[in-house]
Short mmCIF file of C-alpha atoms in Angstrom, two decimals:
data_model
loop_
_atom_site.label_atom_id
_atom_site.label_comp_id
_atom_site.label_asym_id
_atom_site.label_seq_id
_atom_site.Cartn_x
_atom_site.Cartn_y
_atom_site.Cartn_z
CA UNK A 164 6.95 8.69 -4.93
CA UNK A 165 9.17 7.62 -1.75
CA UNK A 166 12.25 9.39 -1.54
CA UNK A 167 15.55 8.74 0.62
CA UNK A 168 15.83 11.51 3.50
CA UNK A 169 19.51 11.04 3.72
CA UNK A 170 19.92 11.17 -0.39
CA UNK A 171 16.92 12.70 -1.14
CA UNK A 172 16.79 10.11 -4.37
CA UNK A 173 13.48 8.81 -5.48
CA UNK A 174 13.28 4.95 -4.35
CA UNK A 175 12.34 2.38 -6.63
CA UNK A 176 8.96 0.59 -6.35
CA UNK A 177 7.75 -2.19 -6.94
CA UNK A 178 5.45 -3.20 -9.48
CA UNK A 179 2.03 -5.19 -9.06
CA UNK A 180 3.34 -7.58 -11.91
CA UNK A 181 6.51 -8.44 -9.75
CA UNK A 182 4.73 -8.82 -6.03
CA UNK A 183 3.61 -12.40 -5.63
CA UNK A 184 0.43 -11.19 -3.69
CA UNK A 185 -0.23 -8.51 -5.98
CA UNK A 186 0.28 -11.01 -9.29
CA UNK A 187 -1.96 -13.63 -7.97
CA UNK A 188 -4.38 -10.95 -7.03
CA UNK A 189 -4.99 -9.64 -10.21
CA UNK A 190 -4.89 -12.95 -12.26
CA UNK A 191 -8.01 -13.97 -9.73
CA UNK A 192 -9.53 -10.70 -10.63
CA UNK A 193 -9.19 -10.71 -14.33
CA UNK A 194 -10.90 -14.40 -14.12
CA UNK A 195 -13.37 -13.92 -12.10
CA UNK A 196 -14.38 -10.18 -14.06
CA UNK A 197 -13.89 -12.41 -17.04
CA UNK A 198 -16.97 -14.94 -15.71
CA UNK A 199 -19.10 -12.61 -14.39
CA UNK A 200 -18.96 -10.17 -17.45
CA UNK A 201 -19.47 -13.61 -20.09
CA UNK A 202 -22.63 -14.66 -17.39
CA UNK A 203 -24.10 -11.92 -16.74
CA UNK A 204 -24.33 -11.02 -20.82
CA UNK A 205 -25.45 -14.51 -21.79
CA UNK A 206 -28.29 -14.09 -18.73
CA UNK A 207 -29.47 -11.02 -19.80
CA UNK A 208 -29.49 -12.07 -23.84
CA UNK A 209 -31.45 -15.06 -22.72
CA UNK A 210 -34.01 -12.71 -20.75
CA UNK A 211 -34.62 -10.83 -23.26
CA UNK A 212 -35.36 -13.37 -25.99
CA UNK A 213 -31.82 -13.46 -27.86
CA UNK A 214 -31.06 -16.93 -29.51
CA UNK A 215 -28.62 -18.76 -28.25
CA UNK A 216 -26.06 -18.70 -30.71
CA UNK A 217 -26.29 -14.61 -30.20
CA UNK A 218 -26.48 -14.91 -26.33
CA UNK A 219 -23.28 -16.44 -26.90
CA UNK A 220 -21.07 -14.11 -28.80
CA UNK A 221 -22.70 -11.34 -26.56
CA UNK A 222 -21.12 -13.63 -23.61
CA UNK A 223 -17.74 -13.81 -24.87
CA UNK A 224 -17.85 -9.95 -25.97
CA UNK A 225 -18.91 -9.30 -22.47
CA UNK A 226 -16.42 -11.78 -20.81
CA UNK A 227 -13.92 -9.72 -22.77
CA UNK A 228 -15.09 -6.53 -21.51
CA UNK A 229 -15.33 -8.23 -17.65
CA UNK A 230 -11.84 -9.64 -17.79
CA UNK A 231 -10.47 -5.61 -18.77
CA UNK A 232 -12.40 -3.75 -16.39
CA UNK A 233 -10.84 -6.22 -13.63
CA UNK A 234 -7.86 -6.19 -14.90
CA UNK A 235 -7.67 -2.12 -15.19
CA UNK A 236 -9.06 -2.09 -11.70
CA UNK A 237 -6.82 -4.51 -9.77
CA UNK A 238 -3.94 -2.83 -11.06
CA UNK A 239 -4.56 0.36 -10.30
CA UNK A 240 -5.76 -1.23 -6.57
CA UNK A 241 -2.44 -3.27 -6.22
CA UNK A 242 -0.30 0.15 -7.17
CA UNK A 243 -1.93 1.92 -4.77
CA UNK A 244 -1.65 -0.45 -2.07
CA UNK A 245 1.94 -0.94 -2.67
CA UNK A 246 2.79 2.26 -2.52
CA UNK A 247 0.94 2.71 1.07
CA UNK A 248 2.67 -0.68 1.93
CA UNK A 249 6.58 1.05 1.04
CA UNK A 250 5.57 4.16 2.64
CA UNK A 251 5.15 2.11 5.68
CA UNK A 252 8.02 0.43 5.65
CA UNK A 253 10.06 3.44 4.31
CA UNK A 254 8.58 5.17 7.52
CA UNK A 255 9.58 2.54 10.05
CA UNK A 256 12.86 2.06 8.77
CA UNK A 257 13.37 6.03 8.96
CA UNK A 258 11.94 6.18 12.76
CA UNK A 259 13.87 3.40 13.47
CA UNK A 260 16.83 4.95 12.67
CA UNK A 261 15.58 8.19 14.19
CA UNK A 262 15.70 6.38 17.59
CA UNK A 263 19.12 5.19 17.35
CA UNK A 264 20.18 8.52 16.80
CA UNK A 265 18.69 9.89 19.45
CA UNK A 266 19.64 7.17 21.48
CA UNK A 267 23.14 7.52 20.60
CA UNK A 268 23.10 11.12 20.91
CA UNK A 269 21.30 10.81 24.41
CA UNK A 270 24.20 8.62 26.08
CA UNK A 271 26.86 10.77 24.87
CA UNK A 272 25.98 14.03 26.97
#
């Protein structure tokens, strides 16, 4: 977690659900986990001589499954990137200010 040199409070963060990037990211993920898990099940039930009415429900079981995984995985992806991301910033802001000091402190002597 971030925290403030000058407070030393933790700062608050973001989360994945209220980042437009990171919202749109996993809604794309969970849909497109959510197609390849129902294909790939109904393929494979096909293959291996299910009827169709079973190939099916094993497609919408395994859409299910698809659209979790993806959905477990972006999230956890979109936290850690965010976090990087306000380190970043945290960091720039903080050298930034670093600078000015010195800057400051430079002219006066």
């Amino acid at each position: 977690m971030a925290v403030d040199e000058t407070t030393g409070r933790a700062l608050p963060m973001v989360s994945p659900g209220e980042e437009p990037r990171a919202a749109y990211g996993i809604r794309r993920a969970k849909a497109m986990g959510g197609l390849i898990g129902f294909l790939l099940a109904v393929v494979l039930s096909l293959t291996n001589d299910a009827s169709l009415t079973d190939a099916l429900w094993r497609g919408v079981i395994g859409g299910i499954a698809g659209n979790l995984v993806c959905w477990v995985a972006a999230v956890a992806w979109w936290r850690a990137y965010l976090r990087a991301e306000a380190r970043v910033a945290i960091e720039r802001v903080l050298a930034e200010r670093r600078r000015q000091r010195e800057a400051a402190s430079g002219g006066e002597s």
